[in-house]
PDB file of C-alpha atoms in Angstrom:
ATOM      1  CA  MET A   1    -106.275 -71.728 -86.506  1.00 50.00           C
ATOM      2  CA  GLY A   2    -103.552 -73.409 -89.278  1.00 59.00           C
ATOM      3  CA  CYS A   3    -103.606 -76.561 -91.889  1.00 70.00           C
ATOM      4  CA  ILE A   4    -102.122 -80.118 -91.684  1.00 74.00           C
ATOM      5  CA  GLU A   5    -100.627 -79.908 -95.630  1.00 74.00           C
ATOM      6  CA  GLU A   6     -97.777 -76.935 -93.159  1.00 78.00           C
ATOM      7  CA  ILE A   7     -96.025 -79.987 -92.147  1.00 83.00           C
ATOM      8  CA  THR A   8     -93.832 -82.442 -93.498  1.00 86.00           C
ATOM      9  CA  TYR A   9     -95.970 -86.498 -92.703  1.00 90.00           C
ATOM     10  CA  GLU A  10     -96.177 -89.899 -93.215  1.00 93.00           C
ATOM     11  CA  ILE A  11     -99.316 -92.003 -93.446  1.00 96.00           C
ATOM     12  CA  LEU A  12     -99.608 -94.956 -91.323  1.00 96.00           C
ATOM     13  CA  LEU A  13    -103.201 -95.453 -91.858  1.00 96.00           C
ATOM     14  CA  SER A  14    -105.542 -94.414 -94.831  1.00 96.00           C
ATOM     15  CA  LYS A  15    -109.418 -93.905 -94.606  1.00 94.00           C
ATOM     16  CA  VAL A  16    -110.210 -96.692 -91.812  1.00 95.00           C
ATOM     17  CA  THR A  17    -112.496 -95.610 -88.592  1.00 96.00           C
ATOM     18  CA  PHE A  18    -111.189 -94.336 -85.115  1.00 96.00           C
ATOM     19  CA  LYS A  19    -111.369 -96.871 -83.800  1.00 96.00           C
ATOM     20  CA  LYS A  20    -108.672 -98.772 -85.922  1.00 97.00           C
ATOM     21  CA  CYS A  21    -106.332 -96.527 -85.688  1.00 97.00           C
ATOM     22  CA  SER A  22    -106.353 -95.817 -82.295  1.00 97.00           C
ATOM     23  CA  ALA A  23    -105.699 -99.865 -82.177  1.00 97.00           C
ATOM     24  CA  PHE A  24    -103.412 -99.267 -83.991  1.00 97.00           C
ATOM     25  CA  ILE A  25    -101.859 -96.539 -82.484  1.00 97.00           C
ATOM     26  CA  ARG A  26    -102.271 -98.249 -78.854  1.00 96.00           C
ATOM     27  CA  SER A  27    -100.379-101.844 -79.907  1.00 96.00           C
ATOM     28  CA  ASN A  28     -97.570-100.376 -81.768  1.00 96.00           C
ATOM     29  CA  PHE A  29     -95.828 -97.846 -79.829  1.00 96.00           C
ATOM     30  CA  ASN A  30     -94.571 -97.894 -76.371  1.00 95.00           C
ATOM     31  CA  GLU A  31     -94.659 -94.650 -75.488  1.00 97.00           C
ATOM     32  CA  VAL A  32     -98.397 -94.013 -76.060  1.00 98.00           C
ATOM     33  CA  TYR A  33    -100.826 -90.372 -74.389  1.00 98.00           C
ATOM     34  CA  ILE A  34    -104.114 -88.840 -74.429  1.00 98.00           C
ATOM     35  CA  ILE A  35    -104.973 -86.389 -75.582  1.00 98.00           C
ATOM     36  CA  PRO A  36    -108.410 -84.291 -74.912  1.00 97.00           C
ATOM     37  CA  PRO A  37    -110.383 -84.087 -78.088  1.00 97.00           C
ATOM     38  CA  GLY A  38    -110.226 -80.023 -79.446  1.00 97.00           C
ATOM     39  CA  TYR A  39    -106.043 -80.487 -78.619  1.00 97.00           C
ATOM     40  CA  ARG A  40    -103.921 -78.276 -80.668  1.00 96.00           C
ATOM     41  CA  MET A  41    -101.382 -79.806 -82.193  1.00 93.00           C
ATOM     42  CA  PHE A  42     -99.142 -78.616 -84.625  1.00 89.00           C
ATOM     43  CA  ASN A  43    -101.904 -75.546 -85.080  1.00 86.00           C
ATOM     44  CA  VAL A  44    -104.900 -78.543 -85.726  1.00 92.00           C
ATOM     45  CA  PHE A  45    -107.348 -79.259 -83.216  1.00 96.00           C
ATOM     46  CA  ILE A  46    -107.908 -83.342 -82.687  1.00 97.00           C
ATOM     47  CA  ILE A  47    -110.709 -84.548 -84.335  1.00 97.00           C
ATOM     48  CA  GLY A  48    -111.843 -88.016 -82.267  1.00 97.00           C
ATOM     49  CA  VAL A  49    -113.707 -90.262 -79.580  1.00 97.00           C
ATOM     50  CA  PRO A  50    -112.108 -90.813 -76.515  1.00 97.00           C
ATOM     51  CA  PRO A  51    -109.920 -91.393 -75.262  1.00 97.00           C
ATOM     52  CA  ILE A  52    -107.994 -90.375 -78.535  1.00 98.00           C
ATOM     53  CA  TYR A  53    -103.923 -92.187 -78.436  1.00 98.00           C
ATOM     54  CA  VAL A  54    -100.236 -90.836 -79.985  1.00 98.00           C
ATOM     55  CA  GLY A  55     -97.936 -92.623 -79.810  1.00 98.00           C
ATOM     56  CA  ILE A  56     -94.076 -91.473 -79.472  1.00 97.00           C
ATOM     57  CA  SER A  57     -91.519 -92.976 -80.475  1.00 97.00           C
ATOM     58  CA  GLY A  58     -88.267 -90.663 -79.971  1.00 96.00           C
ATOM     59  CA  ASP A  59     -88.579 -87.497 -81.828  1.00 96.00           C
ATOM     60  CA  ASN A  60     -91.728 -89.175 -83.930  1.00 97.00           C
ATOM     61  CA  ILE A  61     -95.224 -88.798 -82.937  1.00 97.00           C
ATOM     62  CA  THR A  62     -97.961 -90.889 -84.187  1.00 97.00           C
ATOM     63  CA  PHE A  63    -101.812 -89.221 -84.182  1.00 97.00           C
ATOM     64  CA  PRO A  64    -105.179 -89.562 -85.905  1.00 97.00           C
ATOM     65  CA  TYR A  65    -106.884 -86.901 -87.844  1.00 96.00           C
ATOM     66  CA  THR A  66    -109.730 -87.383 -89.167  1.00 96.00           C
ATOM     67  CA  LYS A  67    -111.703 -84.910 -92.146  1.00 93.00           C
ATOM     68  CA  PRO A  68    -115.300 -85.188 -92.721  1.00 94.00           C
ATOM     69  CA  CYS A  69    -115.422 -86.735 -96.091  1.00 94.00           C
ATOM     70  CA  HIS A  70    -112.196 -89.667 -96.061  1.00 94.00           C
ATOM     71  CA  GLY A  71    -112.334 -91.271 -92.279  1.00 95.00           C
ATOM     72  CA  THR A  72    -109.159 -91.522 -90.170  1.00 96.00           C
ATOM     73  CA  PHE A  73    -105.564 -91.208 -91.093  1.00 96.00           C
ATOM     74  CA  VAL A  74    -102.764 -92.124 -89.125  1.00 97.00           C
ATOM     75  CA  MET A  75    -100.144 -89.527 -89.272  1.00 96.00           C
ATOM     76  CA  LYS A  76     -96.466 -89.349 -88.152  1.00 96.00           C
ATOM     77  CA  THR A  77     -94.639 -86.100 -88.575  1.00 95.00           C
ATOM     78  CA  GLN A  78     -91.248 -85.354 -85.922  1.00 95.00           C
ATOM     79  CA  SER A  79     -91.625 -82.580 -84.174  1.00 95.00           C
ATOM     80  CA  GLN A  80     -89.599 -82.029 -80.427  1.00 95.00           C
ATOM     81  CA  GLU A  81     -91.458 -80.000 -79.245  1.00 95.00           C
ATOM     82  CA  GLU A  82     -94.878 -81.213 -79.710  1.00 96.00           C
ATOM     83  CA  VAL A  83     -93.641 -84.840 -78.299  1.00 97.00           C
ATOM     84  CA  LYS A  84     -92.342 -82.206 -75.548  1.00 97.00           C
ATOM     85  CA  LYS A  85     -95.861 -80.740 -75.254  1.00 97.00           C
ATOM     86  CA  VAL A  86     -97.318 -84.435 -75.167  1.00 97.00           C
ATOM     87  CA  GLN A  87     -95.657 -85.740 -72.536  1.00 97.00           C
ATOM     88  CA  LYS A  88     -95.979 -82.584 -70.834  1.00 97.00           C
ATOM     89  CA  THR A  89     -99.792 -82.533 -70.666  1.00 97.00           C
ATOM     90  CA  GLY A  90    -100.988 -85.815 -72.323  1.00 97.00           C
ATOM     91  CA  LYS A  91    -102.025 -88.833 -69.775  1.00 97.00           C
ATOM     92  CA  PRO A  92     -99.741 -91.361 -70.073  1.00 97.00           C
ATOM     93  CA  VAL A  93    -100.798 -94.970 -70.861  1.00 96.00           C
ATOM     94  CA  MET A  94     -99.406 -97.671 -69.069  1.00 79.00           C
TER      95      MET A  94
ATOM     96  CA  MET B   1    -127.921 -70.189 -72.021  1.00 48.00           C
ATOM     97  CA  ASN B   2    -128.879 -67.297 -70.032  1.00 49.00           C
ATOM     98  CA  SER B   3    -131.890 -67.524 -69.579  1.00 52.00           C
ATOM     99  CA  THR B   4    -131.662 -64.309 -66.664  1.00 61.00           C
ATOM    100  CA  ASN B   5    -131.713 -62.447 -69.043  1.00 71.00           C
ATOM    101  CA  PRO B   6    -134.406 -61.689 -71.241  1.00 68.00           C
ATOM    102  CA  GLN B   7    -131.585 -60.252 -73.657  1.00 74.00           C
ATOM    103  CA  TYR B   8    -129.921 -63.239 -74.137  1.00 81.00           C
ATOM    104  CA  LYS B   9    -131.226 -64.861 -77.919  1.00 85.00           C
ATOM    105  CA  PRO B  10    -130.405 -69.132 -77.231  1.00 91.00           C
ATOM    106  CA  GLN B  11    -127.354 -70.157 -79.899  1.00 95.00           C
ATOM    107  CA  ALA B  12    -127.071 -72.488 -82.160  1.00 97.00           C
ATOM    108  CA  LEU B  13    -124.941 -74.257 -84.004  1.00 98.00           C
ATOM    109  CA  LEU B  14    -125.438 -77.134 -86.788  1.00 98.00           C
ATOM    110  CA  LEU B  15    -122.252 -78.941 -87.899  1.00 98.00           C
ATOM    111  CA  LEU B  16    -122.311 -80.375 -91.190  1.00 98.00           C
ATOM    112  CA  GLY B  17    -120.387 -83.649 -92.284  1.00 95.00           C
ATOM    113  CA  CYS B  18    -119.056 -84.654 -95.495  1.00 93.00           C
ATOM    114  CA  PRO B  19    -122.379 -83.967 -97.844  1.00 94.00           C
ATOM    115  CA  GLU B  20    -121.872 -86.819-100.041  1.00 93.00           C
ATOM    116  CA  ILE B  21    -125.338 -87.259 -99.324  1.00 93.00           C
ATOM    117  CA  ALA B  22    -127.207 -84.905-100.538  1.00 88.00           C
ATOM    118  CA  MET B  23    -130.321 -84.577 -98.074  1.00 93.00           C
ATOM    119  CA  GLN B  24    -127.875 -83.400 -95.673  1.00 96.00           C
ATOM    120  CA  THR B  25    -128.119 -79.677 -97.321  1.00 96.00           C
ATOM    121  CA  SER B  26    -132.112 -79.737 -96.812  1.00 96.00           C
ATOM    122  CA  LEU B  27    -131.670 -80.889 -93.624  1.00 97.00           C
ATOM    123  CA  ALA B  28    -129.754 -78.426 -92.874  1.00 97.00           C
ATOM    124  CA  LEU B  29    -131.874 -75.512 -93.279  1.00 97.00           C
ATOM    125  CA  PHE B  30    -134.912 -77.474 -92.111  1.00 97.00           C
ATOM    126  CA  THR B  31    -133.390 -77.050 -89.064  1.00 98.00           C
ATOM    127  CA  LEU B  32    -132.041 -73.982 -88.973  1.00 97.00           C
ATOM    128  CA  ASP B  33    -135.942 -72.933 -90.111  1.00 97.00           C
ATOM    129  CA  LEU B  34    -137.189 -74.386 -86.995  1.00 97.00           C
ATOM    130  CA  LEU B  35    -134.227 -73.260 -84.830  1.00 96.00           C
ATOM    131  CA  VAL B  36    -134.318 -69.549 -85.746  1.00 95.00           C
ATOM    132  CA  THR B  37    -139.196 -69.566 -86.357  1.00 94.00           C
ATOM    133  CA  ASP B  38    -137.955 -70.569 -82.201  1.00 93.00           C
ATOM    134  CA  GLY B  39    -135.762 -67.346 -82.236  1.00 93.00           C
ATOM    135  CA  VAL B  40    -133.067 -69.372 -81.941  1.00 95.00           C
ATOM    136  CA  ASN B  41    -129.263 -67.693 -83.632  1.00 95.00           C
ATOM    137  CA  THR B  42    -128.340 -69.939 -85.260  1.00 97.00           C
ATOM    138  CA  LEU B  43    -124.647 -71.072 -87.533  1.00 97.00           C
ATOM    139  CA  ILE B  44    -123.875 -73.126 -89.820  1.00 98.00           C
ATOM    140  CA  ALA B  45    -120.559 -75.171 -90.092  1.00 98.00           C
ATOM    141  CA  GLY B  46    -119.605 -76.916 -92.543  1.00 97.00           C
ATOM    142  CA  ASN B  47    -116.059 -77.795 -95.070  1.00 96.00           C
ATOM    143  CA  ASN B  48    -116.302 -75.974 -98.478  1.00 96.00           C
ATOM    144  CA  ALA B  49    -118.414 -78.319-100.435  1.00 96.00           C
ATOM    145  CA  ALA B  50    -120.895 -78.534 -97.111  1.00 97.00           C
ATOM    146  CA  LEU B  51    -121.025 -74.634 -97.172  1.00 97.00           C
ATOM    147  CA  GLU B  52    -121.633 -73.864-100.933  1.00 97.00           C
ATOM    148  CA  LEU B  53    -124.269 -76.647-101.459  1.00 97.00           C
ATOM    149  CA  VAL B  54    -125.513 -73.953 -98.408  1.00 97.00           C
ATOM    150  CA  ARG B  55    -125.041 -71.298-100.293  1.00 96.00           C
ATOM    151  CA  THR B  56    -126.638 -73.073-103.531  1.00 96.00           C
ATOM    152  CA  ALA B  57    -129.773 -73.951-101.312  1.00 95.00           C
ATOM    153  CA  ASP B  58    -130.249 -70.186 -99.960  1.00 95.00           C
ATOM    154  CA  PRO B  59    -128.823 -68.153-102.842  1.00 96.00           C
ATOM    155  CA  LYS B  60    -129.994 -65.045-101.486  1.00 96.00           C
ATOM    156  CA  GLY B  61    -129.856 -65.765 -97.958  1.00 94.00           C
ATOM    157  CA  TYR B  62    -132.957 -65.481 -96.794  1.00 93.00           C
ATOM    158  CA  TYR B  63    -132.649 -68.368 -94.451  1.00 93.00           C
ATOM    159  CA  VAL B  64    -129.090 -68.835 -94.280  1.00 95.00           C
ATOM    160  CA  LYS B  65    -127.566 -65.569 -92.526  1.00 92.00           C
ATOM    161  CA  ASP B  66    -124.215 -67.580 -90.339  1.00 91.00           C
ATOM    162  CA  MET B  67    -121.547 -69.281 -92.164  1.00 97.00           C
ATOM    163  CA  LEU B  68    -117.695 -71.066 -90.457  1.00 97.00           C
ATOM    164  CA  ASP B  69    -115.499 -72.780 -91.961  1.00 96.00           C
ATOM    165  CA  LEU B  70    -115.832 -76.059 -89.929  1.00 97.00           C
ATOM    166  CA  ASP B  71    -111.620 -76.094 -89.013  1.00 95.00           C
ATOM    167  CA  THR B  72    -112.828 -72.533 -87.358  1.00 96.00           C
ATOM    168  CA  ALA B  73    -115.236 -73.570 -85.776  1.00 97.00           C
ATOM    169  CA  ILE B  74    -113.419 -76.780 -83.750  1.00 97.00           C
ATOM    170  CA  ALA B  75    -110.894 -73.980 -83.610  1.00 96.00           C
ATOM    171  CA  ASP B  76    -113.831 -71.358 -81.424  1.00 97.00           C
ATOM    172  CA  LEU B  77    -115.386 -74.898 -79.879  1.00 97.00           C
ATOM    173  CA  ALA B  78    -111.734 -76.077 -78.002  1.00 97.00           C
ATOM    174  CA  GLU B  79    -110.701 -72.314 -77.469  1.00 96.00           C
ATOM    175  CA  LYS B  80    -114.205 -70.980 -76.069  1.00 95.00           C
ATOM    176  CA  ARG B  81    -114.954 -68.515 -78.060  1.00 96.00           C
ATOM    177  CA  MET B  82    -117.647 -69.874 -78.662  1.00 95.00           C
ATOM    178  CA  ASP B  83    -120.363 -72.118 -76.819  1.00 95.00           C
ATOM    179  CA  PRO B  84    -123.410 -72.911 -78.489  1.00 96.00           C
ATOM    180  CA  ASP B  85    -126.366 -73.989 -76.740  1.00 96.00           C
ATOM    181  CA  ILE B  86    -127.255 -76.374 -78.449  1.00 96.00           C
ATOM    182  CA  CYS B  87    -125.337 -77.986 -81.656  1.00 98.00           C
ATOM    183  CA  TYR B  88    -126.573 -80.817 -83.948  1.00 98.00           C
ATOM    184  CA  VAL B  89    -124.221 -82.165 -85.789  1.00 98.00           C
ATOM    185  CA  PHE B  90    -125.298 -84.160 -89.045  1.00 98.00           C
ATOM    186  CA  ILE B  91    -123.930 -87.805 -89.470  1.00 98.00           C
ATOM    187  CA  HIS B  92    -123.281 -90.266 -92.201  1.00 97.00           C
ATOM    188  CA  ASN B  93    -120.433 -92.222 -91.882  1.00 97.00           C
ATOM    189  CA  ASP B  94    -117.245 -92.743 -88.948  1.00 97.00           C
ATOM    190  CA  ALA B  95    -115.412 -89.559 -88.890  1.00 97.00           C
ATOM    191  CA  GLY B  96    -118.988 -87.966 -88.271  1.00 98.00           C
ATOM    192  CA  ILE B  97    -119.273 -89.565 -84.864  1.00 98.00           C
ATOM    193  CA  SER B  98    -115.907 -88.395 -84.349  1.00 98.00           C
ATOM    194  CA  TYR B  99    -117.499 -84.704 -84.521  1.00 98.00           C
ATOM    195  CA  LEU B 100    -120.156 -85.280 -82.380  1.00 98.00           C
ATOM    196  CA  ALA B 101    -117.721 -86.957 -79.692  1.00 98.00           C
ATOM    197  CA  THR B 102    -115.401 -83.939 -80.301  1.00 98.00           C
ATOM    198  CA  VAL B 103    -117.599 -80.998 -79.708  1.00 98.00           C
ATOM    199  CA  ASN B 104    -119.509 -83.107 -77.272  1.00 97.00           C
ATOM    200  CA  ALA B 105    -116.355 -82.970 -75.172  1.00 97.00           C
ATOM    201  CA  LEU B 106    -115.971 -79.356 -75.617  1.00 97.00           C
ATOM    202  CA  ILE B 107    -118.834 -77.792 -75.684  1.00 96.00           C
ATOM    203  CA  ARG B 108    -121.183 -76.804 -72.414  1.00 94.00           C
ATOM    204  CA  THR B 109    -124.350 -79.302 -72.827  1.00 92.00           C
ATOM    205  CA  GLN B 110    -124.450 -81.445 -75.047  1.00 84.00           C
ATOM    206  CA  ALA B 111    -124.360 -82.285 -78.492  1.00 97.00           C
ATOM    207  CA  MET B 112    -126.636 -84.410 -80.344  1.00 98.00           C
ATOM    208  CA  GLY B 113    -126.367 -86.419 -83.769  1.00 98.00           C
ATOM    209  CA  ILE B 114    -128.863 -86.186 -86.142  1.00 98.00           C
ATOM    210  CA  ILE B 115    -128.034 -89.692 -88.838  1.00 98.00           C
ATOM    211  CA  PHE B 116    -128.776 -90.610 -92.140  1.00 97.00           C
ATOM    212  CA  GLY B 117    -128.030 -92.466 -95.110  1.00 96.00           C
ATOM    213  CA  PRO B 118    -127.539 -96.439 -95.507  1.00 95.00           C
ATOM    214  CA  GLU B 119    -124.981 -96.770 -92.144  1.00 96.00           C
ATOM    215  CA  ALA B 120    -128.107 -95.242 -89.919  1.00 97.00           C
ATOM    216  CA  LYS B 121    -128.957 -98.195 -88.279  1.00 97.00           C
ATOM    217  CA  THR B 122    -125.060 -98.996 -86.795  1.00 98.00           C
ATOM    218  CA  LEU B 123    -123.679 -95.272 -86.824  1.00 98.00           C
ATOM    219  CA  ALA B 124    -126.854 -93.957 -84.244  1.00 98.00           C
ATOM    220  CA  GLN B 125    -125.630 -97.549 -82.484  1.00 98.00           C
ATOM    221  CA  GLN B 126    -122.066 -96.972 -82.302  1.00 98.00           C
ATOM    222  CA  CYS B 127    -123.432 -93.397 -81.019  1.00 98.00           C
ATOM    223  CA  THR B 128    -125.506 -95.325 -78.189  1.00 98.00           C
ATOM    224  CA  ASP B 129    -122.799 -96.692 -77.183  1.00 97.00           C
ATOM    225  CA  LEU B 130    -120.901 -94.585 -76.694  1.00 97.00           C
ATOM    226  CA  GLN B 131    -123.685 -92.144 -74.658  1.00 97.00           C
ATOM    227  CA  LEU B 132    -123.947 -89.407 -77.560  1.00 98.00           C
ATOM    228  CA  LYS B 133    -127.177 -88.602 -78.034  1.00 97.00           C
ATOM    229  CA  ASN B 134    -128.680 -89.024 -81.535  1.00 98.00           C
ATOM    230  CA  ILE B 135    -131.541 -88.882 -83.632  1.00 98.00           C
ATOM    231  CA  TRP B 136    -131.408 -91.151 -86.753  1.00 97.00           C
ATOM    232  CA  ALA B 137    -133.221 -92.930 -89.387  1.00 96.00           C
ATOM    233  CA  ARG B 138    -132.535 -94.566 -92.748  1.00 94.00           C
ATOM    234  CA  ALA B 139    -132.929 -91.730 -94.500  1.00 89.00           C
ATOM    235  CA  ILE B 140    -131.495 -91.618 -97.642  1.00 89.00           C
ATOM    236  CA  HIS B 141    -133.238 -90.035-100.018  1.00 90.00           C
ATOM    237  CA  ASN B 142    -136.397 -89.036 -98.257  1.00 93.00           C
ATOM    238  CA  PRO B 143    -135.944 -86.786 -95.191  1.00 94.00           C
ATOM    239  CA  ARG B 144    -138.727 -87.182 -94.209  1.00 94.00           C
ATOM    240  CA  PRO B 145    -138.307 -89.652 -91.376  1.00 94.00           C
ATOM    241  CA  LEU B 146    -135.958 -87.396 -89.884  1.00 96.00           C
ATOM    242  CA  LYS B 147    -137.755 -84.394 -90.614  1.00 96.00           C
ATOM    243  CA  VAL B 148    -140.561 -85.950 -87.726  1.00 96.00           C
ATOM    244  CA  LYS B 149    -137.953 -86.630 -85.331  1.00 97.00           C
ATOM    245  CA  ILE B 150    -135.718 -83.523 -86.305  1.00 98.00           C
ATOM    246  CA  THR B 151    -139.180 -81.671 -85.462  1.00 97.00           C
ATOM    247  CA  LYS B 152    -140.226 -83.580 -82.565  1.00 97.00           C
ATOM    248  CA  GLU B 153    -136.383 -83.108 -80.716  1.00 96.00           C
ATOM    249  CA  ILE B 154    -135.930 -79.827 -81.330  1.00 96.00           C
ATOM    250  CA  GLU B 155    -139.526 -78.882 -79.791  1.00 94.00           C
ATOM    251  CA  HIS B 156    -138.550 -80.939 -76.934  1.00 93.00           C
ATOM    252  CA  TRP B 157    -135.477 -78.741 -76.737  1.00 92.00           C
ATOM    253  CA  ALA B 158    -137.335 -75.489 -76.816  1.00 88.00           C
ATOM    254  CA  ALA B 159    -139.587 -76.508 -74.892  1.00 89.00           C
ATOM    255  CA  LEU B 160    -136.812 -77.192 -71.550  1.00 86.00           C
ATOM    256  CA  LYS B 161    -134.610 -73.813 -72.538  1.00 78.00           C
ATOM    257  CA  ARG B 162    -137.945 -71.675 -71.779  1.00 73.00           C
TER     258      ARG B 162
END
């Protein structure tokens, strides 16, 4: 089990509700996938209310990250490996 | 749960949320006592601060035998190293709903939210809308309304598992 601090990321939304994060990802990316709760990404397990949306833009991946005391963040990072994994295992949103 | 094996002891997981509202620790210990009295192996998971509050309330470990870091608990559930018979998730904010939904998706049985704090009614409605089982009370300082509901819930669950 890893820590999100092990990766370099940009925070696009901070300390908001999960619903707001979902709406943000859904409406700001052309390439969106649904992943299941507990999906392993960067050695962390994604927490959320299904459907959990992940946005892809080139090698960038944007996803929700929830902390018990601070709510949910939308985080963006670069990882060709994780992009490929989500494209392969996630459910594409048309 | 494997009720055909007489040696089998049911497993429960208590998932603590943000410890900002002090009542959570008391409710968790109360719930744990009910479960342990009923012969259920009970594990408490939470972030560092939530677990430290539990350790402070039960320094000699009279009640709490097993504790687990929250992220490790989610990893264990996601990778099927743990599959409790029941999971109670303590909730007083939006993040708590995300944890309940996640656990509910990961375990074989259903998870149950225990909702308290000033936003309890709204959070409970959101859980119900998402078909997430929950009990709630707008309790902030006095845990009595939730103690009654938790007792009834565990009596109900215990009756079903027999």
